[in-house]
């Protein structure tokens, strides 16, 4: 039996936000590495693995799956259509479809999975202190898998994400997911195939007009979903977020997995948001460089081998939180009239109806929001936020004091903070600084950002570049906490800007900001009023704002820190403006 | 004031004249004069159904008073009476099945109120002038509580449950009239219009759509027009193979009388023992053998309907016409909102030379549906072909009577062994299709082979005539079984839909799942029984019939829970491409979905017909719209 990860116990934050999900009650975590450290890795990799599947279906061989797809009415229809349009014989098109499928399909093999189980255990044990998972979430998932087709929707911050997901599911004897992966991985010799054999299937990054490709792809995914052969996993954000800020969701795959429900082919589909939070991201400085325009290193096996050196570093802990399964059926209740699908043959591909499109869009945002809600935040995240407000550095004691203050604020905003129990704040701060010594250093009682590696003389350009790298790296930590403060911050800005206590005027400004930032942050479409009220509620709750009747006023106590919010928001605002300026100059 | 007294004066004169006419008619009772009179009284009331239905039928349950299921002292189920094949038999497996399926126990009884409590029936609010005029016509009527209550309901679960519980009635008809011919109906409708009385036609009383329920908001006198005494075959035309029949005749009488002349209609809805020809027309009924004979809309050649505006009928009996929209289709499915169907000319066929039951077992429901689809595609469906799911298959087995001979027992065991062990069918998956072939012997055998060959390609195994026949028995006794269930805390109901072929499986699965979930969410303590069968095949789809039952111990208001679940099930059906109804109709139970089903323009069209035909809402049962 693994024991409960001590540092994680205190995470049980039972703050209930009345205006939001009343279920916002979080599970505790257990460290799955604990047991690995005390038992044989080989035995673990070779242990009996017999997961329960949806309604007890027997697992389907990869080849059989391909046949079902190739013989489906859906595909036949498109093959004939393409053949008529192009003048090619249907056989040739069908052959093309078969090639596409071959390129795409996973070939899940238990032996490969066992290999990964072994290798990853070794790697994880060196890289991370803890890998913490909420076991109640796992239990819920197990239940869901048996009852309905399940779609796993993890957040995407690192290449590690999908290996980690499969690793956890294997550990808990759950059905291994099939994972939608970008074609880039296939370029990796050997590794691509390994991933394929551990359940990844590969899709091209863009196939806009290619009807046949779309047909093969969507039918492949739907077939797996309808039959419940395996949970399907993909990243709503579409790509790894380089900034650690959740990306606005991509809808293609979500549309595909939801459609079988609308067409009555399955009773329900369960979407399971999964929040994966890294204390230190493996790709930390890589991302900052990418953001500055250094091209992304091509995924290659040799690159992977070179990256071995990361093995020597400490990346802290990982928290994986399996959220409450979201039933598409209950979400769609009253929003989408399924009988509209009655008048059209189900095998003919159609553009989703407007009603459906907005439902899927809405759902996607909600899921990403749920991911955000359950992201575990480390003390460093708060410290990084403070450091970025004081780029010239600040006294350690001030940092400690402000971090403690920010902690209180974050907690009252229901942030999912992992703050070690019973440790003095100074210790928490110093151990965080130790882990992130690549980003910040203490000298003479002052904490400041580390700027690049001063190897010999540097040109001013290089110096600037290095500084940008460390600021951006630091920002990627600050960004993790943005979702907690976003709404109150926008309200604070709105209040400053309008300099009025009329609620509706403040709301108008809030609404302007909301719209402006709707592509930068996860703001669920149509939720302006709700977000406004949530912001009011939070500011009132923390005593920053009073709301007598139709008015909204700042209290004295608020002045200090509601001034801080606008600074953060203003950064994004001015960022946006300068981008626009640059664009207009081009 | 003057005009008022004028009117009452003219009314008085009219009443007097009517009385005189009635007197004439009565005087001539023994003569042969007066065509109308003769037509009306000649050989009246030879049918099964007496005016006092309660003399032979249950007042608070299904069917004949002498036939019912009960668990005897030994705990074994038996079916009383002498009317049916199962009558007088002991059904040894029923108790086990019943207790295991529902978590019920024969020791936990929920008995019904033994007799109607007359004080629970609201007093008749009579329109005296109407009654006065009605008396003059000599048409029999009654305002006794038993007669009125009997016609205040159909056979929906909530209706029967309320009767059993002895609940107080909100609204029942105030008067029951028994016309014996078309002209009687004409008179009644005229009087109803004259006195602004609400008329509700009543045929066999087998409605399961709340169609017979009196609208509680109706303040006028409600008259139930019981057609049961209009039950003669007026003539048979062998040249054209049609028969002209009074619409009150019930299915079994119609078939029996035609059989005497060597004919049949072949229209056999499951309710045919009690449902009436007029009722079939008014609800667009469907018979089990529609593959050979057609549904009611295919069978009728001519319909006579008495409406407040007068009588609707066509001028000839041409087999098909292009004379604008077919007026028959305003009447078919009108559910008593436009008038009373009094006479129908319908197709008849010579009694088939040979009949043979059959059955096929399939490894699972999917294979069975695929086979039925193929049979429909090849257009070689037998007179009846039905596919029962596993639950219903087991249900059917629980109804096997005690077998006297060891040999039969042995053969049964062997069959079971062959199917489950040798062929590897999972007894909890396998399903059975029941078949009925009709025609001349040679052709039946040929047809049978064709169907069995198709079945074989879907993994189906012929499973004998017995199994087939048992399947059809189930449909006749199922309503009796519901009464048994209600004696032991189990409520049950059936509902149906029609759906395109490609959605049959999805619809069945989703509706069952929905029922299970809704039951759980609404606090039903025991796993419900949800079962379905595909009962009809068409070129483009099928009719699916669901049974749904659960043990209601621990529920405060089982009927309400039941209704919520059925409502959810219907929404699920509609969301999965099923229709609002295949043959039960809309009544008041499913009115709320009419607009979605036929569009608001469609509803408007029906409304405008109603407004023209019946501007004063004399036929005020408020069904359909």
PDB file of C-alpha atoms in Angstrom, chain B residues 405-539:
ATOM      1  CA  UNK B 405     -45.180 -36.135 -19.783  1.00  0.00           C
ATOM      2  CA  UNK B 406     -41.618 -36.897 -18.877  1.00  0.00           C
ATOM      3  CA  UNK B 407     -40.874 -37.243 -22.539  1.00  0.00           C
ATOM      4  CA  UNK B 408     -41.786 -33.639 -23.395  1.00  0.00           C
ATOM      5  CA  UNK B 409     -39.700 -32.542 -20.482  1.00  0.00           C
ATOM      6  CA  UNK B 410     -36.803 -34.528 -21.814  1.00  0.00           C
ATOM      7  CA  UNK B 411     -37.154 -33.159 -25.314  1.00  0.00           C
ATOM      8  CA  UNK B 412     -37.289 -29.617 -23.964  1.00  0.00           C
ATOM      9  CA  UNK B 413     -34.125 -30.234 -21.991  1.00  0.00           C
ATOM     10  CA  UNK B 414     -32.427 -31.641 -25.043  1.00  0.00           C
ATOM     11  CA  UNK B 415     -33.377 -28.626 -27.140  1.00  0.00           C
ATOM     12  CA  UNK B 416     -32.044 -26.308 -24.513  1.00  0.00           C
ATOM     13  CA  UNK B 417     -28.831 -28.259 -24.331  1.00  0.00           C
ATOM     14  CA  UNK B 418     -28.439 -28.158 -28.097  1.00  0.00           C
ATOM     15  CA  UNK B 419     -28.900 -24.401 -28.314  1.00  0.00           C
ATOM     16  CA  UNK B 420     -26.913 -23.263 -25.322  1.00  0.00           C
ATOM     17  CA  UNK B 421     -24.195 -25.845 -25.069  1.00  0.00           C
ATOM     18  CA  UNK B 422     -23.775 -27.269 -28.547  1.00  0.00           C
ATOM     19  CA  UNK B 423     -24.399 -24.083 -30.484  1.00  0.00           C
ATOM     20  CA  UNK B 424     -22.887 -21.912 -27.806  1.00  0.00           C
ATOM     21  CA  UNK B 425     -25.761 -19.440 -27.450  1.00  0.00           C
ATOM     22  CA  UNK B 426     -25.595 -17.471 -24.242  1.00  0.00           C
ATOM     23  CA  UNK B 427     -28.938 -17.991 -22.478  1.00  0.00           C
ATOM     24  CA  UNK B 428     -28.764 -14.404 -21.246  1.00  0.00           C
ATOM     25  CA  UNK B 429     -28.238 -13.044 -24.749  1.00  0.00           C
ATOM     26  CA  UNK B 430     -30.262 -15.182 -27.070  1.00  0.00           C
ATOM     27  CA  UNK B 431     -33.472 -13.829 -28.538  1.00  0.00           C
ATOM     28  CA  UNK B 432     -36.319 -15.440 -30.400  1.00  0.00           C
ATOM     29  CA  UNK B 433     -38.298 -14.462 -33.430  1.00  0.00           C
ATOM     30  CA  UNK B 434     -41.832 -15.797 -33.608  1.00  0.00           C
ATOM     31  CA  UNK B 435     -43.426 -16.380 -36.962  1.00  0.00           C
ATOM     32  CA  UNK B 436     -46.868 -16.998 -38.335  1.00  0.00           C
ATOM     33  CA  UNK B 437     -47.309 -18.167 -41.903  1.00  0.00           C
ATOM     34  CA  UNK B 438     -50.655 -18.219 -43.716  1.00  0.00           C
ATOM     35  CA  UNK B 439     -51.835 -19.335 -47.110  1.00  0.00           C
ATOM     36  CA  UNK B 440     -52.132 -22.531 -49.057  1.00  0.00           C
ATOM     37  CA  UNK B 441     -50.073 -25.334 -47.662  1.00  0.00           C
ATOM     38  CA  UNK B 442     -47.507 -25.595 -50.361  1.00  0.00           C
ATOM     39  CA  UNK B 443     -46.838 -21.928 -50.454  1.00  0.00           C
ATOM     40  CA  UNK B 444     -46.579 -21.715 -46.694  1.00  0.00           C
ATOM     41  CA  UNK B 445     -43.933 -24.422 -46.653  1.00  0.00           C
ATOM     42  CA  UNK B 446     -42.009 -22.740 -49.418  1.00  0.00           C
ATOM     43  CA  UNK B 447     -42.261 -19.395 -47.685  1.00  0.00           C
ATOM     44  CA  UNK B 448     -41.172 -20.942 -44.421  1.00  0.00           C
ATOM     45  CA  UNK B 449     -38.059 -22.349 -46.033  1.00  0.00           C
ATOM     46  CA  UNK B 450     -37.196 -18.985 -47.547  1.00  0.00           C
ATOM     47  CA  UNK B 451     -37.465 -17.236 -44.196  1.00  0.00           C
ATOM     48  CA  UNK B 452     -35.519 -19.911 -42.348  1.00  0.00           C
ATOM     49  CA  UNK B 453     -32.786 -19.729 -44.971  1.00  0.00           C
ATOM     50  CA  UNK B 454     -32.443 -15.992 -44.428  1.00  0.00           C
ATOM     51  CA  UNK B 455     -32.432 -16.528 -40.668  1.00  0.00           C
ATOM     52  CA  UNK B 456     -29.661 -19.070 -40.990  1.00  0.00           C
ATOM     53  CA  UNK B 457     -27.398 -16.513 -42.626  1.00  0.00           C
ATOM     54  CA  UNK B 458     -27.733 -14.453 -39.456  1.00  0.00           C
ATOM     55  CA  UNK B 459     -26.966 -17.364 -37.190  1.00  0.00           C
ATOM     56  CA  UNK B 460     -30.599 -18.147 -36.501  1.00  0.00           C
ATOM     57  CA  UNK B 461     -31.741 -21.658 -35.594  1.00  0.00           C
ATOM     58  CA  UNK B 462     -35.273 -22.899 -36.119  1.00  0.00           C
ATOM     59  CA  UNK B 463     -36.768 -23.470 -32.681  1.00  0.00           C
ATOM     60  CA  UNK B 464     -40.111 -25.047 -33.367  1.00  0.00           C
ATOM     61  CA  UNK B 465     -43.782 -24.186 -33.585  1.00  0.00           C
ATOM     62  CA  UNK B 466     -44.389 -24.306 -29.848  1.00  0.00           C
ATOM     63  CA  UNK B 467     -42.089 -21.455 -29.037  1.00  0.00           C
ATOM     64  CA  UNK B 468     -43.707 -19.444 -31.786  1.00  0.00           C
ATOM     65  CA  UNK B 469     -47.201 -20.006 -30.601  1.00  0.00           C
ATOM     66  CA  UNK B 470     -46.262 -19.238 -27.020  1.00  0.00           C
ATOM     67  CA  UNK B 471     -45.001 -15.869 -28.129  1.00  0.00           C
ATOM     68  CA  UNK B 472     -48.408 -14.967 -29.470  1.00  0.00           C
ATOM     69  CA  UNK B 473     -50.201 -16.231 -26.385  1.00  0.00           C
ATOM     70  CA  UNK B 474     -48.127 -13.810 -24.374  1.00  0.00           C
ATOM     71  CA  UNK B 475     -49.625 -10.876 -26.221  1.00  0.00           C
ATOM     72  CA  UNK B 476     -53.152 -11.880 -25.240  1.00  0.00           C
ATOM     73  CA  UNK B 477     -52.453 -12.607 -21.606  1.00  0.00           C
ATOM     74  CA  UNK B 478     -49.995  -9.800 -20.916  1.00  0.00           C
ATOM     75  CA  UNK B 479     -52.750  -7.423 -19.824  1.00  0.00           C
ATOM     76  CA  UNK B 480     -54.067 -10.046 -17.421  1.00  0.00           C
ATOM     77  CA  UNK B 481     -50.547 -10.437 -16.082  1.00  0.00           C
ATOM     78  CA  UNK B 482     -50.380  -6.755 -15.306  1.00  0.00           C
ATOM     79  CA  UNK B 483     -53.309  -7.215 -12.934  1.00  0.00           C
ATOM     80  CA  UNK B 484     -51.393 -10.008 -11.234  1.00  0.00           C
ATOM     81  CA  UNK B 485     -48.365  -7.747 -10.885  1.00  0.00           C
ATOM     82  CA  UNK B 486     -50.478  -5.014  -9.356  1.00  0.00           C
ATOM     83  CA  UNK B 487     -51.654  -7.491  -6.732  1.00  0.00           C
ATOM     84  CA  UNK B 488     -48.012  -7.722  -5.629  1.00  0.00           C
ATOM     85  CA  UNK B 489     -46.614  -4.190  -5.783  1.00  0.00           C
ATOM     86  CA  UNK B 490     -45.560  -4.348  -9.406  1.00  0.00           C
ATOM     87  CA  UNK B 491     -46.739  -1.725 -11.881  1.00  0.00           C
ATOM     88  CA  UNK B 492     -46.353  -2.284 -15.594  1.00  0.00           C
ATOM     89  CA  UNK B 493     -47.173  -0.677 -18.878  1.00  0.00           C
ATOM     90  CA  UNK B 494     -46.334  -0.950 -22.518  1.00  0.00           C
ATOM     91  CA  UNK B 495     -45.662   1.658 -25.152  1.00  0.00           C
ATOM     92  CA  UNK B 496     -44.667   1.590 -28.763  1.00  0.00           C
ATOM     93  CA  UNK B 497     -43.066   3.503 -31.572  1.00  0.00           C
ATOM     94  CA  UNK B 498     -41.997   3.137 -35.166  1.00  0.00           C
ATOM     95  CA  UNK B 499     -38.463   3.820 -36.283  1.00  0.00           C
ATOM     96  CA  UNK B 500     -36.261   3.584 -39.387  1.00  0.00           C
ATOM     97  CA  UNK B 501     -34.319   0.339 -39.652  1.00  0.00           C
ATOM     98  CA  UNK B 502     -30.882   1.811 -39.049  1.00  0.00           C
ATOM     99  CA  UNK B 503     -31.954   3.238 -35.721  1.00  0.00           C
ATOM    100  CA  UNK B 504     -33.766   0.246 -34.271  1.00  0.00           C
ATOM    101  CA  UNK B 505     -30.872  -1.050 -32.197  1.00  0.00           C
ATOM    102  CA  UNK B 506     -29.761   2.335 -30.965  1.00  0.00           C
ATOM    103  CA  UNK B 507     -33.285   3.271 -30.000  1.00  0.00           C
ATOM    104  CA  UNK B 508     -33.925   0.038 -28.114  1.00  0.00           C
ATOM    105  CA  UNK B 509     -30.663   0.279 -26.222  1.00  0.00           C
ATOM    106  CA  UNK B 510     -30.990   3.947 -25.355  1.00  0.00           C
ATOM    107  CA  UNK B 511     -34.607   3.744 -24.272  1.00  0.00           C
ATOM    108  CA  UNK B 512     -33.907   0.798 -21.983  1.00  0.00           C
ATOM    109  CA  UNK B 513     -30.930   2.552 -20.502  1.00  0.00           C
ATOM    110  CA  UNK B 514     -32.916   5.730 -20.028  1.00  0.00           C
ATOM    111  CA  UNK B 515     -35.657   3.842 -18.206  1.00  0.00           C
ATOM    112  CA  UNK B 516     -33.154   2.160 -15.918  1.00  0.00           C
ATOM    113  CA  UNK B 517     -31.522   5.450 -15.055  1.00  0.00           C
ATOM    114  CA  UNK B 518     -34.709   7.363 -14.560  1.00  0.00           C
ATOM    115  CA  UNK B 519     -35.955   4.637 -12.234  1.00  0.00           C
ATOM    116  CA  UNK B 520     -32.774   4.808 -10.229  1.00  0.00           C
ATOM    117  CA  UNK B 521     -32.860   8.589 -10.058  1.00  0.00           C
ATOM    118  CA  UNK B 522     -36.463   8.568  -8.957  1.00  0.00           C
ATOM    119  CA  UNK B 523     -35.856   6.217  -6.109  1.00  0.00           C
ATOM    120  CA  UNK B 524     -37.229   2.965  -7.513  1.00  0.00           C
ATOM    121  CA  UNK B 525     -35.662   0.459  -5.138  1.00  0.00           C
ATOM    122  CA  UNK B 526     -35.609  -2.507  -7.477  1.00  0.00           C
ATOM    123  CA  UNK B 527     -34.171  -3.085 -10.912  1.00  0.00           C
ATOM    124  CA  UNK B 528     -36.991  -2.442 -13.381  1.00  0.00           C
ATOM    125  CA  UNK B 529     -37.893  -4.845 -16.154  1.00  0.00           C
ATOM    126  CA  UNK B 530     -37.397  -3.255 -19.527  1.00  0.00           C
ATOM    127  CA  UNK B 531     -38.034  -5.364 -22.506  1.00  0.00           C
ATOM    128  CA  UNK B 532     -38.795  -4.748 -26.126  1.00  0.00           C
ATOM    129  CA  UNK B 533     -39.768  -6.518 -29.255  1.00  0.00           C
ATOM    130  CA  UNK B 534     -39.828  -5.617 -32.877  1.00  0.00           C
ATOM    131  CA  UNK B 535     -43.437  -6.365 -33.756  1.00  0.00           C
ATOM    132  CA  UNK B 536     -43.846  -5.140 -37.297  1.00  0.00           C
ATOM    133  CA  UNK B 537     -41.576  -4.802 -40.240  1.00  0.00           C
ATOM    134  CA  UNK B 538     -41.983  -2.267 -43.013  1.00  0.00           C
ATOM    135  CA  UNK B 539     -39.920  -1.449 -46.065  1.00  0.00           C
TER     136      UNK B 539
END
